[in-house]
Amino acid sequence: MGTDLHELLRSLRVWDVDLPSFDPDTAPAEPLALFTAWFAQAVAAGQVEPHTMSLATADEEGLPDVRTVMLHGADAAGWSFATHRGSRKGRQLAARPYAALGFYWPAQGRQVRVRGSVTAAPSAESQADLHARSTGALAAALTGRQSEVLSSVQELARESQAAWERARREPDAPVPSWTLYRLRPEEVEFFQGDAQRRHVRLVYRRTQDGWTRELLWP
């Protein structure tokens, strides 16, 4: 039996939950504090994988690309994530060191958008980030060859098994291509959904003196 995609889309509803309110007048002076509070509230609300985010980059021709990655941290230096230097996103960041991040937490009808310049952390810091993660993360990094053409799933199984064995045997095994990246935000937008479609959008923009704040029409 076939599936009518358009009919299925029309049957869906959003935010069939009680959404929190957001008074932008109470927002802090800088975006990191608000992000931290919203992130903690998403965790408390039971949001699945709140640390995943969309990462948008562009290639040498300016064509956009996007994928879902994991947030590794956020502090005064910026929002951080990691990948292999030779992966598609690594090559794109080398060519155009700018990116945008998008968080979506439907449990609370919230989005956070971040964009700015991206820099690579020193190798020692990148390796420390990798080795602070799980055995599975190290095994995946050791498997390597991200974004290269794969001949078969059998080849992946063999390489992955070998990488898992090494990760268990050598928990500090180096992966020279593994790189921690930091996005220094120039703009951060906080979106609070509303069932009546009166969404609240608060955007922070970096200036020489700190941050400015303004509301946007939904």
Coordinates of N, CA, C and O in Angstrom, one line a residue, residues 22-157:
F22 N 8.5 32.7 27.6 CA 9.8 33.4 27.6 C 9.6 34.9 27.5 O 9.0 35.4 26.5
D23 N 10.0 35.6 28.5 CA 10.0 37.0 28.6 C 11.4 37.5 28.2 O 12.3 37.4 29.0
P24 N 11.5 38.1 27.0 CA 12.9 38.6 26.6 C 13.4 39.7 27.4 O 14.6 39.9 27.5
D25 N 12.5 40.4 28.1 CA 13.0 41.5 29.0 C 13.9 40.9 30.2 O 14.6 41.7 30.8
T26 N 13.7 39.6 30.5 CA 14.5 39.0 31.6 C 15.7 38.3 31.1 O 16.4 37.7 31.9
A27 N 16.0 38.4 29.8 CA 17.1 37.7 29.2 C 18.4 38.3 29.7 O 18.5 39.5 29.9
P28 N 19.5 37.5 29.9 CA 20.8 38.0 30.4 C 21.4 38.9 29.3 O 21.0 38.9 28.1
A29 N 22.5 39.6 29.6 CA 23.1 40.5 28.7 C 23.9 39.8 27.6 O 24.2 40.4 26.6
E30 N 24.3 38.6 27.8 CA 25.1 37.8 26.8 C 24.5 36.5 26.6 O 23.8 35.9 27.4
P31 N 24.7 35.9 25.3 CA 23.9 34.8 24.9 C 24.3 33.4 25.6 O 23.5 32.5 25.7
L32 N 25.5 33.3 26.0 CA 26.0 32.0 26.6 C 25.2 31.6 27.8 O 24.8 30.5 28.0
A33 N 24.9 32.6 28.7 CA 24.1 32.3 29.9 C 22.7 31.9 29.6 O 22.2 30.9 30.2
L34 N 22.1 32.5 28.6 CA 20.8 32.0 28.2 C 20.8 30.7 27.5 O 19.9 29.8 27.8
F35 N 21.8 30.4 26.7 CA 21.9 29.1 26.1 C 22.1 28.0 27.1 O 21.5 27.0 27.1
T36 N 22.9 28.3 28.1 CA 23.2 27.3 29.2 C 21.9 27.0 29.9 O 21.6 25.8 30.3
A37 N 21.1 28.0 30.2 CA 19.8 27.9 31.0 C 18.9 27.1 30.1 O 18.2 26.1 30.6
W38 N 18.7 27.4 28.8 CA 17.8 26.7 28.0 C 18.2 25.3 27.8 O 17.4 24.4 27.7
F39 N 19.5 25.0 27.6 CA 20.0 23.7 27.5 C 19.7 22.8 28.7 O 19.2 21.7 28.6
A40 N 19.9 23.4 29.9 CA 19.6 22.6 31.1 C 18.1 22.4 31.2 O 17.7 21.3 31.6
Q41 N 17.3 23.3 30.8 CA 15.8 23.1 30.8 C 15.4 22.1 29.8 O 14.4 21.3 30.0
A42 N 16.1 22.0 28.6 CA 15.7 21.0 27.6 C 16.1 19.6 28.2 O 15.3 18.6 28.0
V43 N 17.2 19.4 28.9 CA 17.6 18.2 29.5 C 16.5 17.8 30.6 O 16.0 16.6 30.6
A44 N 16.1 18.8 31.4 CA 15.1 18.5 32.5 C 13.8 18.1 31.9 O 13.0 17.3 32.5
A45 N 13.5 18.6 30.7 CA 12.2 18.3 30.1 C 12.2 17.0 29.3 O 11.1 16.6 28.8
G46 N 13.3 16.3 29.3 CA 13.4 15.0 28.7 C 13.6 15.0 27.2 O 13.4 14.0 26.5
Q47 N 14.1 16.2 26.7 CA 14.4 16.3 25.3 C 15.5 15.2 24.9 O 16.5 15.1 25.5
V48 N 15.2 14.4 23.9 CA 16.1 13.4 23.4 C 17.3 14.1 22.7 O 17.1 14.9 21.9
E49 N 18.5 13.7 23.1 CA 19.7 14.1 22.5 C 19.8 15.6 22.3 O 19.9 16.1 21.2
P50 N 19.6 16.4 23.4 CA 19.6 17.9 23.2 C 20.9 18.4 22.8 O 21.0 19.6 22.4
H51 N 22.0 17.6 22.9 CA 23.3 18.1 22.5 C 23.6 17.9 21.0 O 24.7 18.2 20.6
T52 N 22.7 17.4 20.3 CA 22.9 17.3 18.8 C 22.5 18.6 18.2 O 21.6 19.3 18.7
M53 N 23.1 19.0 17.1 CA 22.8 20.2 16.4 C 23.1 20.1 14.9 O 23.9 19.2 14.5
S54 N 22.5 20.9 14.1 CA 22.8 21.0 12.7 C 24.0 21.9 12.5 O 24.1 23.0 13.1
L55 N 24.9 21.5 11.7 CA 26.1 22.3 11.4 C 26.1 22.6 9.9 O 26.1 21.7 9.1
A56 N 26.0 23.9 9.5 CA 26.0 24.3 8.2 C 27.3 24.9 7.8 O 27.8 25.8 8.5
T57 N 27.8 24.5 6.6 CA 29.1 25.0 6.1 C 28.8 25.3 4.6 O 27.8 25.0 4.1
A58 N 29.9 25.8 3.9 CA 29.8 26.0 2.5 C 31.1 25.5 1.9 O 32.2 25.7 2.5
D59 N 31.0 25.0 0.6 CA 32.2 24.6 0.0 C 32.9 25.8 -0.8 O 32.5 26.9 -0.6
E60 N 34.0 25.5 -1.5 CA 34.8 26.5 -2.1 C 33.9 27.3 -3.1 O 34.3 28.5 -3.4
E61 N 32.9 26.8 -3.7 CA 32.0 27.5 -4.6 C 30.9 28.2 -3.9 O 30.1 28.8 -4.6
G62 N 30.8 28.1 -2.6 CA 29.8 28.7 -1.9 C 28.5 28.0 -1.7 O 27.5 28.5 -1.2
L63 N 28.5 26.7 -2.2 CA 27.3 25.9 -2.1 C 27.2 25.4 -0.7 O 28.1 24.9 0.0
P64 N 26.0 25.4 -0.1 CA 25.8 25.1 1.3 C 25.7 23.6 1.5 O 25.4 22.8 0.6
D65 N 26.0 23.2 2.7 CA 26.0 21.8 3.2 C 25.6 21.8 4.6 O 25.8 22.7 5.4
V66 N 24.9 20.7 5.1 CA 24.4 20.7 6.4 C 24.4 19.2 6.9 O 24.1 18.3 6.1
R67 N 24.6 19.0 8.2 CA 24.6 17.7 8.8 C 24.4 17.8 10.3 O 24.5 18.9 10.8
T68 N 24.1 16.7 10.9 CA 23.8 16.7 12.4 C 25.1 16.3 13.1 O 25.6 15.2 12.7
V69 N 25.6 17.0 14.0 CA 26.8 16.7 14.8 C 26.5 16.9 16.3 O 25.4 17.3 16.7
M70 N 27.5 16.6 17.1 CA 27.3 16.7 18.5 C 28.1 17.9 19.1 O 29.2 18.2 18.7
L71 N 27.4 18.6 20.0 CA 28.1 19.7 20.7 C 29.1 19.2 21.7 O 28.7 18.3 22.5
H72 N 30.3 19.7 21.6 CA 31.3 19.2 22.6 C 31.5 20.2 23.8 O 32.1 19.9 24.8
G73 N 31.0 21.4 23.6 CA 31.1 22.4 24.7 C 30.8 23.8 24.2 O 30.7 24.0 23.0
A74 N 30.5 24.7 25.2 CA 30.2 26.1 24.9 C 30.8 26.9 26.0 O 30.4 26.6 27.2
D75 N 31.6 27.8 25.7 CA 32.2 28.7 26.8 C 32.5 30.0 26.1 O 32.1 30.3 25.0
A76 N 33.3 30.8 26.8 CA 33.6 32.2 26.3 C 34.3 32.2 25.0 O 34.3 33.1 24.2
A77 N 35.0 31.0 24.7 CA 35.8 30.9 23.4 C 34.9 30.6 22.3 O 35.2 30.8 21.1
G78 N 33.7 30.0 22.6 CA 32.8 29.7 21.5 C 32.1 28.3 21.7 O 32.3 27.6 22.7
W79 N 31.3 27.9 20.7 CA 30.6 26.6 20.6 C 31.6 25.7 19.9 O 32.1 26.0 18.8
S80 N 31.8 24.5 20.5 CA 32.8 23.6 19.9 C 32.2 22.2 19.4 O 31.2 21.7 20.0
F81 N 32.8 21.7 18.4 CA 32.4 20.4 17.8 C 33.7 19.8 17.2 O 34.8 20.5 17.2
A82 N 33.7 18.6 16.8 CA 34.9 18.0 16.3 C 34.7 17.1 15.1 O 33.6 16.6 14.9
T83 N 35.7 16.9 14.3 CA 35.6 16.0 13.1 C 37.1 15.8 12.6 O 38.0 16.4 13.1
H84 N 37.2 15.0 11.6 CA 38.5 14.8 10.9 C 38.8 16.0 10.0 O 37.8 16.4 9.3
R85 N 40.0 16.4 9.9 CA 40.4 17.5 9.1 C 40.1 17.2 7.6 O 39.7 18.0 6.8
G86 N 40.2 15.9 7.2 CA 40.0 15.5 5.8 C 38.6 15.2 5.5 O 38.3 14.8 4.3
S87 N 37.6 15.3 6.4 CA 36.2 15.0 6.1 C 35.7 16.1 5.2 O 36.3 17.2 5.1
R88 N 34.5 16.0 4.7 CA 33.9 17.0 3.9 C 33.8 18.3 4.6 O 34.1 19.4 4.2
K89 N 33.3 18.2 5.9 CA 33.1 19.5 6.6 C 34.5 20.1 7.0 O 34.6 21.3 7.1
G90 N 35.4 19.2 7.3 CA 36.8 19.7 7.6 C 37.4 20.4 6.4 O 38.0 21.5 6.6
R91 N 37.2 19.9 5.2 CA 37.7 20.6 4.0 C 37.0 21.9 3.7 O 37.6 22.9 3.4
Q92 N 35.7 21.9 4.0 CA 34.9 23.1 3.8 C 35.3 24.2 4.7 O 35.4 25.3 4.4
L93 N 35.5 23.8 6.0 CA 35.9 24.8 7.0 C 37.3 25.3 6.7 O 37.6 26.5 7.0
A94 N 38.2 24.5 6.1 CA 39.5 25.0 5.7 C 39.4 26.0 4.6 O 40.2 27.0 4.6
A95 N 38.5 25.8 3.7 CA 38.3 26.7 2.6 C 37.5 28.0 3.0 O 37.8 29.1 2.5
R96 N 36.5 27.8 3.8 CA 35.7 28.9 4.2 C 35.4 28.7 5.7 O 34.5 28.0 6.1
P97 N 36.2 29.4 6.6 CA 36.1 29.1 8.0 C 35.0 29.9 8.7 O 35.2 30.6 9.7
Y98 N 33.8 29.6 8.2 CA 32.6 30.2 8.8 C 31.5 29.1 8.8 O 31.5 28.2 8.0
A99 N 30.6 29.1 9.8 CA 29.6 28.1 9.9 C 28.4 28.6 10.7 O 28.5 29.7 11.3
A100 N 27.4 27.9 10.7 CA 26.2 28.2 11.5 C 25.7 26.9 12.2 O 25.9 25.8 11.6
L101 N 25.2 27.0 13.4 CA 24.7 25.9 14.1 C 23.2 26.1 14.4 O 22.7 27.3 14.5
G102 N 22.5 25.0 14.4 CA 21.0 25.1 14.7 C 20.6 24.0 15.7 O 20.9 22.8 15.5
F103 N 20.1 24.4 16.9 CA 19.6 23.5 17.9 C 18.0 23.5 17.8 O 17.5 24.6 17.7
Y104 N 17.4 22.4 17.9 CA 15.9 22.3 17.9 C 15.5 21.4 19.1 O 15.9 20.2 19.1
W105 N 14.8 22.0 20.0 CA 14.3 21.2 21.2 C 12.8 21.2 21.2 O 12.1 22.1 21.9
P106 N 12.1 20.3 20.4 CA 10.7 20.3 20.3 C 9.9 20.1 21.6 O 8.8 20.5 21.7
A107 N 10.6 19.5 22.6 CA 9.9 19.3 23.9 C 9.5 20.6 24.5 O 8.5 20.6 25.3
Q108 N 10.2 21.7 24.1 CA 9.8 23.0 24.6 C 9.6 24.0 23.5 O 9.4 25.2 23.8
G109 N 9.5 23.6 22.3 CA 9.3 24.5 21.2 C 10.3 25.5 21.0 O 10.0 26.7 20.7
R110 N 11.6 25.1 21.2 CA 12.7 26.1 21.2 C 13.7 25.8 20.2 O 14.0 24.6 19.9
Q111 N 14.3 26.9 19.6 CA 15.4 26.8 18.7 C 16.4 27.7 19.1 O 16.1 28.8 19.7
V112 N 17.7 27.4 18.8 CA 18.8 28.4 19.0 C 19.6 28.3 17.8 O 20.0 27.2 17.3
R113 N 19.9 29.5 17.2 CA 20.7 29.5 16.0 C 22.0 30.4 16.3 O 21.9 31.4 16.9
V114 N 23.1 29.8 15.9 CA 24.4 30.5 16.2 C 25.2 30.5 14.9 O 25.3 29.5 14.1
R115 N 25.8 31.7 14.6 CA 26.7 31.7 13.4 C 27.9 32.6 13.7 O 27.8 33.6 14.4
G116 N 29.0 32.3 13.0 CA 30.2 33.1 13.2 C 31.4 32.4 12.5 O 31.3 31.4 11.8
S117 N 32.6 32.9 12.9 CA 33.8 32.3 12.3 C 34.3 31.1 13.1 O 33.9 30.9 14.3
V118 N 35.0 30.2 12.4 CA 35.5 28.9 13.0 C 37.0 28.8 13.0 O 37.6 29.1 12.0
T119 N 37.6 28.4 14.1 CA 39.0 28.1 14.2 C 39.2 26.7 14.7 O 38.4 26.2 15.4
A120 N 40.4 26.2 14.3 CA 40.8 24.8 14.8 C 41.6 24.9 16.1 O 42.5 25.8 16.2
A121 N 41.3 24.1 17.0 CA 42.1 24.1 18.3 C 43.4 23.4 18.0 O 43.6 22.6 17.1
P122 N 44.4 23.7 18.9 CA 45.7 23.0 18.7 C 45.6 21.5 18.9 O 44.6 21.0 19.5
S123 N 46.5 20.8 18.3 CA 46.4 19.3 18.2 C 46.3 18.7 19.6 O 45.5 17.8 19.8
A124 N 47.1 19.2 20.6 CA 47.0 18.6 21.9 C 45.6 18.7 22.5 O 45.1 17.8 23.2
E125 N 45.0 19.9 22.3 CA 43.6 20.1 22.8 C 42.6 19.2 22.1 O 41.7 18.6 22.7
S126 N 42.8 19.0 20.8 CA 41.9 18.1 20.0 C 42.0 16.7 20.5 O 41.0 16.0 20.6
Q127 N 43.3 16.2 20.7 CA 43.4 14.9 21.2 C 42.9 14.7 22.6 O 42.3 13.6 22.9
A128 N 43.0 15.7 23.5 CA 42.5 15.6 24.8 C 40.9 15.5 24.8 O 40.3 14.8 25.5
D129 N 40.3 16.3 23.8 CA 38.9 16.2 23.7 C 38.5 14.8 23.2 O 37.5 14.3 23.8
L130 N 39.2 14.2 22.3 CA 38.8 12.9 21.8 C 39.0 11.8 23.0 O 38.1 11.0 23.2
H131 N 40.0 11.9 23.7 CA 40.3 10.9 24.7 C 39.4 11.1 26.0 O 39.4 10.2 26.8
A132 N 38.7 12.2 26.1 CA 37.8 12.4 27.2 C 36.4 11.8 26.9 O 35.6 11.7 27.7
R133 N 36.3 11.3 25.6 CA 35.0 10.7 25.2 C 35.0 9.2 25.4 O 35.9 8.7 26.0
S134 N 34.0 8.6 24.8 CA 33.8 7.1 25.0 C 34.7 6.3 24.2 O 35.3 6.8 23.2
T135 N 34.8 5.0 24.5 CA 35.5 4.1 23.7 C 35.0 4.0 22.3 O 35.7 3.9 21.3
G136 N 33.7 4.1 22.2 CA 33.1 4.0 20.9 C 33.4 5.2 20.0 O 33.7 5.1 18.8
A137 N 33.5 6.4 20.7 CA 34.0 7.6 19.9 C 35.4 7.5 19.4 O 35.7 7.9 18.3
L138 N 36.3 6.9 20.3 CA 37.6 6.7 19.8 C 37.7 5.7 18.7 O 38.4 5.9 17.7
A139 N 36.9 4.6 18.8 CA 36.9 3.6 17.8 C 36.4 4.2 16.4 O 37.0 3.9 15.4
A140 N 35.4 5.0 16.5 CA 34.9 5.7 15.3 C 36.0 6.6 14.7 O 36.2 6.6 13.4
A141 N 36.7 7.3 15.5 CA 37.8 8.2 15.0 C 38.9 7.4 14.4 O 39.5 7.7 13.4
L142 N 39.2 6.2 15.1 CA 40.3 5.4 14.6 C 39.9 4.7 13.3 O 40.8 4.5 12.4
T143 N 38.7 4.5 13.1 CA 38.2 3.9 11.8 C 38.5 4.9 10.7 O 39.0 4.5 9.6
G144 N 38.3 6.2 10.9 CA 38.8 7.2 10.0 C 38.2 7.1 8.6 O 37.1 6.6 8.4
R145 N 38.9 7.8 7.7 CA 38.5 7.8 6.2 C 37.1 8.4 6.0 O 36.4 8.1 5.1
Q146 N 36.7 9.3 6.9 CA 35.4 9.9 6.9 C 35.2 10.6 5.5 O 36.0 11.4 5.1
S147 N 34.0 10.4 4.9 CA 33.6 11.0 3.7 C 34.2 10.4 2.4 O 33.9 10.8 1.3
E148 N 35.2 9.4 2.6 CA 35.7 8.8 1.5 C 34.7 7.7 0.9 O 33.8 7.3 1.7
V149 N 34.9 7.3 -0.3 CA 34.1 6.3 -0.9 C 34.3 4.9 -0.2 O 35.5 4.5 0.0
L150 N 33.3 4.2 0.2 CA 33.3 2.9 0.8 C 32.9 1.8 -0.1 O 31.9 2.0 -0.8
S151 N 33.7 0.8 -0.2 CA 33.5 -0.3 -1.2 C 32.3 -1.2 -0.8 O 31.6 -1.6 -1.7
S152 N 32.2 -1.4 0.5 CA 31.1 -2.3 0.9 C 30.9 -2.2 2.5 O 31.8 -1.7 3.2
V153 N 29.7 -2.6 2.9 CA 29.5 -2.6 4.4 C 30.4 -3.6 5.1 O 30.7 -3.5 6.3
Q154 N 30.8 -4.7 4.3 CA 31.7 -5.6 4.9 C 33.1 -5.0 5.2 O 33.7 -5.3 6.3
E155 N 33.5 -4.2 4.4 CA 34.8 -3.5 4.6 C 34.7 -2.6 5.9 O 35.6 -2.6 6.7
L156 N 33.6 -1.9 6.0 CA 33.3 -1.1 7.2 C 33.3 -1.9 8.4 O 33.9 -1.5 9.4
A157 N 32.7 -3.1 8.4 CA 32.6 -4.0 9.6 C 34.0 -4.4 10.0 O 34.3 -4.4 11.2

